[in-house]
């Protein structure tokens, strides 16, 4: 039987996009000492763990996701000693620390890639990466039609010793991020040693970047729509890598965990990453792609719970990240509703997310209700903007540095007299700052604190069953085993709330009905009993059935 009380199973995790969180030394970039100084803030927010985006030495072509040395800290972000101090203080405050590991590619400045360039075709150094001859006469065309995620071909041609055009190398992202050849055992051995380096220092978890792409089809076929097996996504070989890593993690004391960043067309494919002996969790991005709709939310929740339960894993929930448009703006845009409505919806969605079993991943600034910023083109820094020739706006708008205080120039992000923040902050940032919101008990920050605190007290220890109760169109009503209920109204009219004690609401109620664009938590006096005549819309049981004596009729609900 798997342990049920591992910390990560039901954790609230906070993503720290390091370069935009807090700058201690005035260079306009967030850093580890800056983050350390804000740990008390994160502790008071009520989260259980932080995930820190890459801080390794890097040319920063993809803001740290291009690693030049996996065993050090970029001087712009601090030192190894700063990392150790941060980890120690986080642990003293009861916070777990997840670091970001980037195994699909290195930086082009990594010593191994530089050695590969310095040697010729077929060398052991080149075997660590994917070097191939080009297609066509004299190899002038890329070896196949694979495209970079940032735009343009996924191949770049190198020059030979005499300066003549020579082989091509693969990069599924920026040309400064050459893909590693995971079919070469030397690559696996190197990463096991990197894992141990950080596990020895005491990290609690690893977030595995682009986890689904490490294995490539050795034939390097063209990508064709409708092929049964993608040449570089979710290939069976990738799973043996995580099985090996799992044995490494399991050899350490404490609940060390890894969470995979993967996307797949089918939830069952994603569930393979969390099947026995592999990763502990996999990010579930389904919600990020879902419009504001009670029916769609219900489908995502039900589908997610069923797929992870089939492999006895714990689910994860994500409403925002450094790669996505911020929730407030996502929920405003489609209906052309203003940002005020977007904020109401974002707060409501948070209550739904926090009412569910599993881990909730919150992105920095979500707790301030920050919107997506329209960064002026001249100030954009995302490689996606440049590599796509401006056809993709890029992700800068969700990465603008956090406002801590009301005053410009940097709203407390950097100390006074510093260089400007690496991305410009809008004039409205001061009103959204931590300092402003701390003075207002009705602020989004106060609401997040309350919700996270109540999640701990009310939901800890519940079994992981969820019942989706019958409810009016446009609404979603979820219940947990003790009669804890979350009701969401995505409709355009006020809705009748469940008859229970109101615990927390995402918005004020002008009358006794639950307003549109809002959600609330209730405590019923007894667990809900879906009516035999009117079966629940959906009902997902905990593995092994419901707790003895709890809502036996709910077995009639459809799964
Ligand atoms: C992941 C990161 C993203 C990065 C990419 C390439 O998707 O979240 O920010 O650009 O990997 O490493």
Coordinates of C-alpha atoms and ligand atoms in Angstrom, one line a residue:
X1 CA 0.0 0.0 0.0
X2 CA 1.4 3.4 -0.8
X3 CA 1.9 5.9 2.0
X4 CA -1.1 8.3 2.2
X5 CA 0.4 11.0 4.2
X6 CA 3.3 12.1 2.1
X7 CA 3.5 15.9 2.2
X8 CA 3.1 16.4 -1.6
X9 CA -0.2 14.5 -1.9
X10 CA -2.3 17.4 -0.8
X11 CA 0.2 20.3 -0.8
X12 CA -0.4 23.9 -1.8
X13 CA 2.7 24.7 -3.9
X14 CA 3.8 28.2 -4.9
X15 CA 5.7 28.7 -8.1
X16 CA 8.5 31.3 -7.7
X17 CA 9.6 32.6 -11.0
X18 CA 12.9 33.6 -9.5
X19 CA 14.0 36.5 -11.8
X20 CA 10.7 38.3 -11.1
X21 CA 10.1 37.6 -7.4
X22 CA 12.4 39.8 -5.3
X23 CA 15.7 41.5 -6.2
X24 CA 18.2 41.9 -3.3
X25 CA 21.2 43.3 -5.1
X26 CA 19.7 46.0 -7.3
X27 CA 20.5 44.5 -10.8
X28 CA 16.8 44.4 -11.7
X29 CA 16.7 40.6 -11.5
X30 CA 15.1 38.6 -8.7
X31 CA 17.6 36.4 -6.8
X32 CA 17.9 33.7 -4.1
X33 CA 18.7 36.2 -1.2
X34 CA 15.6 38.2 -2.3
X35 CA 13.5 35.1 -2.2
X36 CA 14.9 34.2 1.2
X37 CA 14.0 37.6 2.6
X38 CA 10.4 36.9 1.5
X39 CA 10.0 33.4 3.0
X40 CA 8.1 34.8 6.0
X41 CA 5.6 36.2 3.5
X42 CA 5.2 32.8 1.8
X43 CA 4.9 31.1 5.2
X44 CA 2.1 33.5 6.2
X45 CA 0.3 33.0 2.9
X46 CA -0.3 29.4 4.0
X47 CA 1.5 27.4 1.3
X48 CA 3.3 24.2 2.0
X49 CA 6.1 24.2 -0.7
X50 CA 7.8 26.5 -3.1
X51 CA 8.9 25.5 -6.6
X52 CA 11.9 27.7 -7.8
X53 CA 12.5 28.1 -11.5
X54 CA 16.1 27.5 -12.7
X55 CA 18.8 29.4 -11.0
X56 CA 21.8 27.6 -12.5
X57 CA 24.6 29.4 -14.5
X58 CA 23.1 30.1 -17.8
X59 CA 23.4 32.6 -20.8
X60 CA 19.6 33.1 -20.1
X61 CA 18.5 32.8 -23.7
X62 CA 15.4 31.1 -22.2
X63 CA 15.6 32.8 -18.8
X64 CA 17.5 29.9 -17.1
X65 CA 15.9 27.0 -19.0
X66 CA 19.2 26.8 -20.8
X67 CA 21.6 25.4 -18.2
X68 CA 25.4 25.8 -18.6
X69 CA 26.3 24.1 -15.3
X70 CA 23.8 21.9 -13.3
X71 CA 25.8 22.0 -10.1
X72 CA 26.1 25.7 -9.4
X73 CA 24.1 28.9 -9.0
X74 CA 24.3 31.8 -11.6
X75 CA 26.1 34.7 -9.9
X76 CA 23.2 36.9 -10.9
X77 CA 21.0 34.8 -8.6
X78 CA 23.4 34.2 -5.8
X79 CA 25.8 31.4 -4.8
X80 CA 25.5 27.7 -3.6
X81 CA 25.8 29.0 -0.1
X82 CA 22.8 31.3 -0.7
X83 CA 20.9 28.3 -1.9
X84 CA 21.8 26.2 1.2
X85 CA 20.8 29.1 3.5
X86 CA 17.5 29.5 1.7
X87 CA 16.8 25.8 1.9
X88 CA 17.6 25.7 5.6
X89 CA 15.4 28.7 6.4
X90 CA 12.6 27.4 4.3
X91 CA 12.8 24.1 6.3
X92 CA 12.8 26.0 9.6
X93 CA 9.6 27.7 8.5
X94 CA 8.1 24.3 7.5
X95 CA 8.2 25.0 3.8
X96 CA 9.4 22.3 1.3
X97 CA 11.5 23.2 -1.6
X98 CA 11.2 21.9 -5.2
X99 CA 13.8 22.8 -7.7
X100 CA 13.6 22.8 -11.5
X101 CA 15.6 20.2 -13.4
X102 CA 16.1 20.7 -17.1
X103 CA 17.1 17.3 -18.6
X104 CA 15.8 17.6 -22.2
X105 CA 18.5 20.1 -23.3
X106 CA 21.5 21.9 -22.0
X107 CA 22.7 25.4 -22.9
X108 CA 24.8 25.7 -26.0
X109 CA 27.4 27.1 -23.5
X110 CA 27.5 23.9 -21.5
X111 CA 31.0 22.4 -21.5
X112 CA 29.7 19.2 -23.1
X113 CA 28.1 21.0 -26.0
X114 CA 31.2 23.2 -26.5
X115 CA 33.3 20.0 -26.5
X116 CA 30.9 18.5 -29.1
X117 CA 31.3 21.5 -31.4
X118 CA 35.1 21.3 -31.0
X119 CA 35.2 17.7 -32.2
X120 CA 34.2 16.1 -35.4
X121 CA 31.3 14.1 -36.7
X122 CA 30.7 10.8 -34.8
X123 CA 32.9 11.8 -31.8
X124 CA 31.9 10.6 -28.3
X125 CA 31.3 14.2 -27.4
X126 CA 28.8 14.6 -30.3
X127 CA 27.0 11.5 -29.2
X128 CA 25.7 13.3 -26.1
X129 CA 23.5 15.4 -28.4
X130 CA 21.7 14.8 -31.7
X131 CA 24.0 15.7 -34.6
X132 CA 22.9 14.6 -38.0
X133 CA 23.8 15.2 -41.6
X134 CA 21.4 17.5 -43.5
X135 CA 19.0 16.4 -46.2
X136 CA 19.2 17.2 -49.9
X137 CA 22.3 17.8 -52.0
X138 CA 25.3 18.7 -49.8
X139 CA 23.0 18.5 -46.8
X140 CA 21.7 22.0 -47.2
X141 CA 18.2 21.2 -45.7
X142 CA 17.5 20.2 -42.0
X143 CA 17.5 16.5 -41.4
X144 CA 13.7 16.4 -41.0
X145 CA 10.7 18.7 -40.7
X146 CA 10.6 19.0 -36.9
X147 CA 9.9 22.6 -35.7
X148 CA 11.1 24.4 -32.6
X149 CA 8.5 25.2 -29.9
X150 CA 9.5 28.8 -30.3
X151 CA 9.2 28.9 -34.1
X152 CA 11.5 28.0 -37.0
X153 CA 13.2 24.7 -37.7
X154 CA 14.3 22.5 -34.8
X155 CA 17.8 22.2 -36.4
X156 CA 20.8 24.5 -36.7
X157 CA 23.8 23.8 -38.9
X158 CA 27.3 24.0 -37.5
X159 CA 30.5 24.7 -39.4
X160 CA 33.4 22.3 -39.7
X161 CA 37.1 22.9 -38.7
X162 CA 37.7 24.7 -42.0
X163 CA 34.6 26.9 -41.7
X164 CA 32.7 24.7 -44.2
X165 CA 28.9 24.0 -43.5
X166 CA 28.7 20.7 -41.7
X167 CA 26.2 18.7 -39.5
X168 CA 23.0 19.9 -38.0
X169 CA 22.1 19.7 -34.3
X170 CA 18.6 19.3 -32.8
X171 CA 17.0 21.9 -30.5
X172 CA 13.3 21.5 -29.9
X173 CA 13.4 25.0 -28.3
X174 CA 15.9 27.8 -28.9
X175 CA 19.2 27.1 -30.9
X176 CA 20.9 27.9 -27.6
X177 CA 19.2 24.8 -26.1
X178 CA 20.6 21.7 -27.9
X179 CA 18.7 18.5 -27.1
X180 CA 20.5 15.8 -25.2
X181 CA 20.7 12.3 -26.6
X182 CA 19.1 10.1 -23.9
X183 CA 19.8 7.0 -25.9
X184 CA 23.4 7.5 -24.8
X185 CA 24.0 6.0 -21.3
X186 CA 26.6 8.7 -20.5
X187 CA 23.7 11.2 -20.4
X188 CA 21.7 9.1 -18.0
X189 CA 24.7 8.6 -15.7
X190 CA 25.4 12.4 -15.7
X191 CA 21.9 13.2 -14.7
X192 CA 21.8 10.6 -11.9
X193 CA 24.9 12.3 -10.5
X194 CA 23.1 15.7 -10.8
X195 CA 20.1 14.4 -9.0
X196 CA 22.2 13.2 -6.1
X197 CA 24.1 16.5 -6.0
X198 CA 20.8 18.3 -5.2
X199 CA 19.2 15.5 -3.1
X200 CA 22.4 15.5 -1.0
X201 CA 21.9 19.2 -0.3
X202 CA 18.4 18.4 1.0
X203 CA 15.9 19.5 -1.7
X204 CA 12.5 18.0 -1.2
X205 CA 11.4 17.7 -4.8
X206 CA 12.3 18.1 -8.5
X207 CA 10.2 19.6 -11.2
X208 CA 11.1 17.9 -14.5
X209 CA 11.1 20.3 -17.4
X210 CA 9.7 19.1 -20.8
X211 CA 9.6 15.6 -19.3
X212 CA 7.8 14.1 -22.2
X213 CA 10.4 14.8 -24.9
X214 CA 13.6 13.2 -23.7
X215 CA 13.3 10.1 -25.9
X216 CA 13.3 10.6 -29.7
X217 CA 12.5 8.2 -32.4
X218 CA 16.0 6.9 -33.5
X219 CA 14.9 7.0 -37.1
X220 CA 14.2 10.7 -36.9
X221 CA 11.2 10.5 -39.2
X222 CA 9.3 13.5 -40.4
X223 CA 6.5 14.6 -38.1
X224 CA 3.2 13.6 -39.7
X225 CA -0.3 14.2 -38.4
X226 CA -2.1 11.1 -37.3
X227 CA 1.0 9.0 -36.7
X228 CA 0.3 6.4 -34.0
X229 CA 3.4 7.3 -32.1
X230 CA 4.8 10.9 -31.9
X231 CA 8.6 10.9 -32.8
X232 CA 9.5 12.8 -29.6
X233 CA 6.5 13.1 -27.3
X234 CA 5.6 10.5 -24.6
X235 CA 7.5 7.7 -26.2
X236 CA 7.6 4.5 -24.1
X237 CA 11.4 4.8 -23.6
X238 CA 11.0 8.0 -21.6
X239 CA 9.3 6.1 -18.8
X240 CA 12.4 3.9 -18.0
X241 CA 14.3 7.1 -17.3
X242 CA 11.9 8.1 -14.6
X243 CA 11.8 4.6 -13.2
X244 CA 15.6 4.8 -12.7
X245 CA 15.3 8.3 -11.1
X246 CA 12.6 7.0 -8.8
X247 CA 15.0 4.4 -7.4
X248 CA 17.5 7.2 -6.8
X249 CA 14.9 9.3 -4.9
X250 CA 13.6 6.3 -2.9
X251 CA 17.1 5.7 -1.7
X252 CA 17.0 9.1 0.2
X253 CA 15.3 9.6 3.6
X254 CA 12.2 11.7 3.7
X255 CA 9.5 12.0 1.1
X256 CA 11.5 13.3 -1.9
X257 CA 9.3 13.7 -4.9
X258 CA 9.4 14.5 -8.6
X259 CA 6.7 16.2 -10.7
X260 CA 6.8 15.9 -14.5
X261 CA 5.9 18.7 -16.9
X262 CA 4.2 16.8 -19.7
X263 CA 1.4 17.3 -22.0
X264 CA -0.5 14.5 -23.8
X265 CA -3.7 14.3 -25.9
X266 CA -5.1 11.7 -23.5
X267 CA -5.3 11.8 -19.7
X268 CA -4.4 8.1 -19.6
X269 CA -1.1 8.9 -21.4
X270 CA -0.3 11.5 -18.7
X271 CA -1.2 9.0 -16.0
X272 CA 1.6 6.7 -17.2
X273 CA 4.1 9.3 -15.7
X274 CA 2.6 8.6 -12.3
X275 CA 2.1 4.9 -12.5
X276 CA 3.9 2.7 -9.9
X277 CA 7.6 3.3 -9.7
X278 CA 7.7 6.5 -11.8
X279 CA 7.1 10.1 -10.9
X280 CA 5.0 11.1 -7.9
X281 CA 3.0 13.7 -9.8
X282 CA 2.5 15.1 -13.2
X283 CA 1.2 18.6 -13.9
X284 CA -2.4 18.7 -15.1
X285 CA -2.7 21.6 -17.5
X286 CA -6.2 20.8 -18.6
X287 CA -7.7 23.6 -16.6
X288 CA -5.4 26.1 -18.2
X289 CA -6.9 25.3 -21.5
X290 CA -10.5 25.5 -20.2
X291 CA -12.8 28.4 -20.8
X292 CA -15.0 29.8 -18.0
X293 CA -17.7 27.2 -17.9
X294 CA -19.1 25.1 -15.1
X295 CA -19.7 22.1 -17.4
X296 CA -16.1 22.3 -18.7
X297 CA -14.7 22.6 -15.2
X298 CA -16.7 19.6 -14.2
X299 CA -15.4 17.6 -17.1
X300 CA -11.8 18.5 -16.3
X301 CA -12.2 17.6 -12.6
X302 CA -13.9 14.3 -13.3
X303 CA -11.5 13.3 -16.1
X304 CA -8.5 14.2 -13.9
X305 CA -9.6 12.3 -10.9
X306 CA -10.5 9.2 -12.8
X307 CA -7.2 9.1 -14.7
X308 CA -4.9 9.5 -11.7
X309 CA -7.1 7.2 -9.5
X310 CA -6.7 4.4 -12.1
X311 CA -3.0 4.4 -11.3
X312 CA -3.4 5.2 -7.6
X313 CA -1.7 8.6 -7.8
X314 CA -2.6 12.0 -6.5
X315 CA -4.0 14.7 -8.8
X316 CA -2.5 18.2 -9.4
X317 CA -4.3 21.4 -10.3
X318 CA -2.9 24.4 -12.1
X319 CA -4.7 27.7 -12.9
X320 CA -1.6 29.7 -13.9
X321 CA 2.1 29.5 -14.6
X322 CA 5.0 31.4 -16.1
X323 CA 4.2 29.9 -19.5
X324 CA 0.5 30.9 -19.5
X325 CA -1.7 34.0 -19.7
X326 CA -2.6 35.1 -16.2
X327 CA -5.9 33.8 -14.9
X328 CA -7.5 37.2 -14.4
X329 CA -6.9 38.1 -18.1
X330 CA -7.8 34.7 -19.4
X331 CA -11.2 34.8 -17.8
X332 CA -11.8 38.4 -19.0
X333 CA -10.8 38.1 -22.6
X334 CA -13.2 35.6 -24.3
X335 CA -16.4 37.4 -23.1
X336 CA -14.7 40.9 -23.4
X337 CA -15.7 41.3 -19.8
X338 CA -13.5 43.7 -18.0
X339 CA -10.6 42.8 -15.7
X340 CA -12.9 43.2 -12.7
X341 CA -15.0 40.2 -13.9
X342 CA -11.8 38.4 -14.7
X343 CA -10.6 38.9 -11.1
X344 CA -14.0 37.7 -9.7
X345 CA -13.7 34.6 -11.8
X346 CA -10.1 33.9 -10.9
X347 CA -11.0 34.1 -7.2
X348 CA -13.9 31.8 -7.7
X349 CA -11.7 29.3 -9.6
X350 CA -9.3 29.3 -6.8
X351 CA -12.0 28.2 -4.3
X352 CA -12.9 25.3 -6.7
X353 CA -9.2 24.3 -7.0
X354 CA -8.6 24.4 -3.3
X355 CA -11.7 22.4 -2.5
X356 CA -10.3 19.4 -4.5
X357 CA -8.1 16.5 -3.3
X358 CA -4.5 16.6 -4.5
X359 CA -2.0 19.4 -4.9
X360 CA -2.7 22.9 -6.0
X361 CA 0.1 24.8 -7.8
X362 CA -0.3 28.6 -7.4
X363 CA 1.8 30.9 -9.5
X364 CA 3.4 34.0 -7.9
X365 CA 1.2 37.1 -8.2
X366 CA -2.0 35.0 -8.5
X367 CA -2.6 35.9 -4.8
X368 CA -2.4 39.6 -5.8
X369 CA -4.9 39.1 -8.7
X370 CA -2.2 40.4 -11.1
X371 CA -3.5 40.6 -14.7
X372 CA -1.4 39.8 -17.8
X373 CA 0.6 42.8 -18.8
X374 CA 0.8 44.0 -22.3
X375 CA 4.6 44.4 -22.4
X376 CA 5.5 46.9 -25.2
X377 CA 7.2 45.1 -28.1
X378 CA 10.5 47.0 -27.6
X379 CA 10.7 45.7 -24.0
X380 CA 9.8 42.0 -24.7
X381 CA 12.4 39.4 -23.7
X382 CA 10.8 36.0 -24.4
X383 CA 12.7 33.9 -27.0
X384 CA 9.3 32.9 -28.3
X385 CA 8.6 36.5 -29.4
X386 CA 12.0 36.7 -31.2
X387 CA 12.2 33.2 -32.7
X388 CA 8.6 33.4 -34.1
X389 CA 9.5 36.6 -35.8
X390 CA 6.9 38.4 -33.7
X391 CA 4.0 36.1 -34.6
X392 CA 3.8 34.8 -31.0
X393 CA 3.6 37.5 -28.4
X394 CA 5.5 35.4 -25.9
X395 CA 5.1 34.9 -22.2
X396 CA 6.6 38.1 -20.8
X397 CA 3.1 39.4 -19.8
X398 CA 2.8 36.9 -17.0
X399 CA 6.4 37.4 -15.8
X400 CA 6.5 41.0 -14.9
X401 CA 8.2 41.6 -11.5
X402 CA 6.1 41.4 -8.4
X403 CA 4.9 44.7 -6.7
X404 CA 5.7 44.6 -3.0
X405 CA 5.1 48.3 -2.1
X406 CA 3.2 51.2 -3.5
X407 CA 6.1 53.3 -4.7
X408 CA 7.6 53.5 -8.1
X409 CA 10.2 53.0 -9.6
X410 CA 10.1 49.3 -8.9
X411 CA 7.3 48.9 -6.3
X412 CA 9.7 47.4 -3.8
X413 CA 10.9 44.7 -6.2
X414 CA 14.5 46.1 -6.1
X415 CA 16.2 48.2 -3.4
X416 CA 16.1 52.0 -3.9
X417 CA 18.6 53.3 -6.6
X418 CA 18.7 50.0 -8.5
X419 CA 18.7 49.3 -12.2
X420 CA 15.2 49.1 -13.6
X421 CA 13.4 45.8 -13.4
X422 CA 14.2 43.4 -16.3
X423 CA 10.6 43.8 -17.5
X424 CA 8.8 47.1 -17.1
X425 CA 6.0 47.2 -14.5
X426 CA 2.7 49.1 -15.4
X427 CA 1.7 52.2 -13.5
X428 CA -1.2 50.3 -11.8
X429 CA 1.2 47.9 -10.1
X430 CA 1.3 49.9 -6.8
X431 CA -2.4 49.5 -6.2
X432 CA -2.0 45.7 -6.6
X433 CA 1.1 45.6 -4.3
X434 CA 1.4 43.4 -1.2
X435 CA 1.6 46.5 1.0
X436 CA -1.6 48.0 -0.4
X437 CA -3.5 44.7 -0.1
X438 CA -2.2 44.0 3.4
X439 CA -4.1 47.1 4.5
X440 CA -7.4 45.9 3.0
X441 CA -9.2 43.0 4.6
X442 CA -11.3 42.6 1.4
X443 CA -8.2 42.3 -0.8
X444 CA -7.4 39.3 -3.0
X445 CA -4.3 38.7 -0.9
X446 CA -6.4 38.5 2.3
X447 CA -8.8 36.2 0.4
X448 CA -6.0 33.8 -0.6
X449 CA -4.6 33.8 2.9
X450 CA -8.1 32.9 4.3
X451 CA -8.7 30.2 1.6
X452 CA -5.3 28.6 2.1
X453 CA -5.7 28.6 5.9
X454 CA -9.2 27.1 5.8
X455 CA -8.1 24.5 3.3
X456 CA -5.6 23.3 5.9
X457 CA -8.1 23.3 8.8
X458 CA -11.2 22.0 6.9
X459 CA -9.8 19.7 4.3
X460 CA -6.8 18.0 5.9
X461 CA -7.4 14.3 6.4
X462 CA -10.5 14.0 4.2
X463 CA -10.6 11.0 1.9
X464 CA -10.0 11.9 -1.7
X465 CA -13.5 11.2 -3.0
X466 CA -15.5 13.9 -4.8
X467 CA -19.2 13.9 -5.6
X468 CA -20.5 16.2 -8.3
X469 CA -24.0 17.0 -7.1
X470 CA -26.9 17.7 -9.4
X471 CA -27.2 21.5 -9.8
X472 CA -28.7 24.2 -12.0
X473 CA -27.3 24.8 -15.5
X474 CA -24.2 27.0 -15.4
X475 CA -23.3 25.9 -11.9
X476 CA -21.1 23.3 -10.4
X477 CA -21.5 21.8 -6.9
X478 CA -18.7 19.6 -5.5
X479 CA -18.9 17.7 -2.2
X480 CA -16.2 16.1 -0.1
X481 CA -16.8 13.3 2.5
X482 CA -17.6 15.3 5.6
X483 CA -20.2 17.5 3.8
X484 CA -17.7 20.1 2.8
X485 CA -19.2 21.6 -0.4
X486 CA -18.0 24.1 -3.0
X487 CA -20.5 25.8 -5.2
X488 CA -19.5 27.7 -8.4
X489 CA -21.8 29.9 -10.5
X490 CA -20.5 30.4 -14.0
X491 CA -24.0 31.4 -15.2
X492 CA -25.4 34.8 -15.8
X493 CA -28.1 34.7 -13.1
X494 CA -27.8 34.4 -9.3
X495 CA -28.2 30.8 -8.2
X496 CA -29.6 29.2 -5.0
X497 CA -26.7 28.1 -2.8
X498 CA -26.6 24.7 -0.9
X499 CA -28.3 24.8 2.4
X500 CA -25.4 24.8 4.7
X501 CA -23.2 27.0 6.8
X502 CA -21.3 29.5 4.6
X503 CA -17.5 29.2 5.3
X504 CA -16.0 31.4 2.7
X505 CA -17.1 33.2 -0.4
X506 CA -15.1 34.6 -3.3
X507 CA -17.2 37.7 -3.4
X508 CA -19.8 39.6 -1.3
X509 CA -23.4 38.5 -1.7
X510 CA -25.9 41.3 -2.1
X511 CA -28.8 38.9 -1.2
X512 CA -29.2 35.2 -0.3
X513 CA -28.3 34.0 -3.8
X514 CA -24.9 33.0 -5.1
X515 CA -24.0 35.8 -7.6
X516 CA -22.7 35.0 -11.2
X517 CA -18.9 34.8 -11.4
X518 CA -18.5 33.6 -7.8
X519 CA -17.9 30.5 -5.7
X520 CA -18.4 29.7 -2.1
X521 CA -17.6 27.0 0.5
X522 CA -20.3 25.5 2.7
X523 CA -20.4 23.0 5.5
X524 CA -23.4 20.8 5.4
X525 CA -24.6 19.2 8.6
X526 CA -24.2 15.7 7.0
X527 CA -22.5 14.4 3.9
X528 CA -24.7 14.9 0.8
X529 CA -26.8 12.0 -0.4
X530 CA -27.3 12.1 -4.1
X531 CA -30.8 11.0 -4.7
X532 CA -31.4 7.5 -6.1
X533 CA -34.0 8.9 -8.5
X534 CA -31.7 11.7 -9.6
X535 CA -28.2 10.3 -9.9
X536 CA -25.3 12.7 -9.4
X537 CA -23.9 14.2 -12.6
X538 CA -20.6 12.7 -11.7
X539 CA -19.2 10.9 -8.8
X540 CA -15.6 9.9 -8.3
X541 CA -14.9 7.6 -5.4
X542 CA -11.7 7.4 -3.4
X543 CA -9.6 4.4 -4.3
X544 CA -11.0 1.5 -2.3
X545 CA -14.5 3.1 -1.9
X546 CA -15.8 5.7 0.5
X547 CA -15.1 5.7 4.2
X548 CA -17.2 3.2 6.1
X549 CA -20.6 4.6 6.8
X550 CA -20.2 7.7 4.6
X551 CA -22.9 8.5 2.1
X552 CA -23.5 4.9 0.9
X553 CA -26.1 6.1 -1.6
X554 CA -23.5 8.0 -3.5
X555 CA -22.4 4.7 -5.0
X556 CA -25.3 5.2 -7.4
X557 CA -23.6 8.3 -8.9
X558 CA -22.1 7.9 -12.4
X559 CA -18.3 7.9 -12.7
Ligands
LIG1 C1 9.3 24.5 -20.0 C2 9.3 25.8 -19.3 C3 9.4 26.9 -20.3 C4 10.7 26.7 -21.1 C5 10.7 25.3 -21.8 C6 12.0 25.0 -22.4 O1 8.1 24.3 -20.7 O2 8.2 25.9 -18.4 O3 9.4 28.1 -19.6 O4 10.7 27.7 -22.1 O5 10.4 24.3 -20.9 O6 12.9 24.6 -21.4

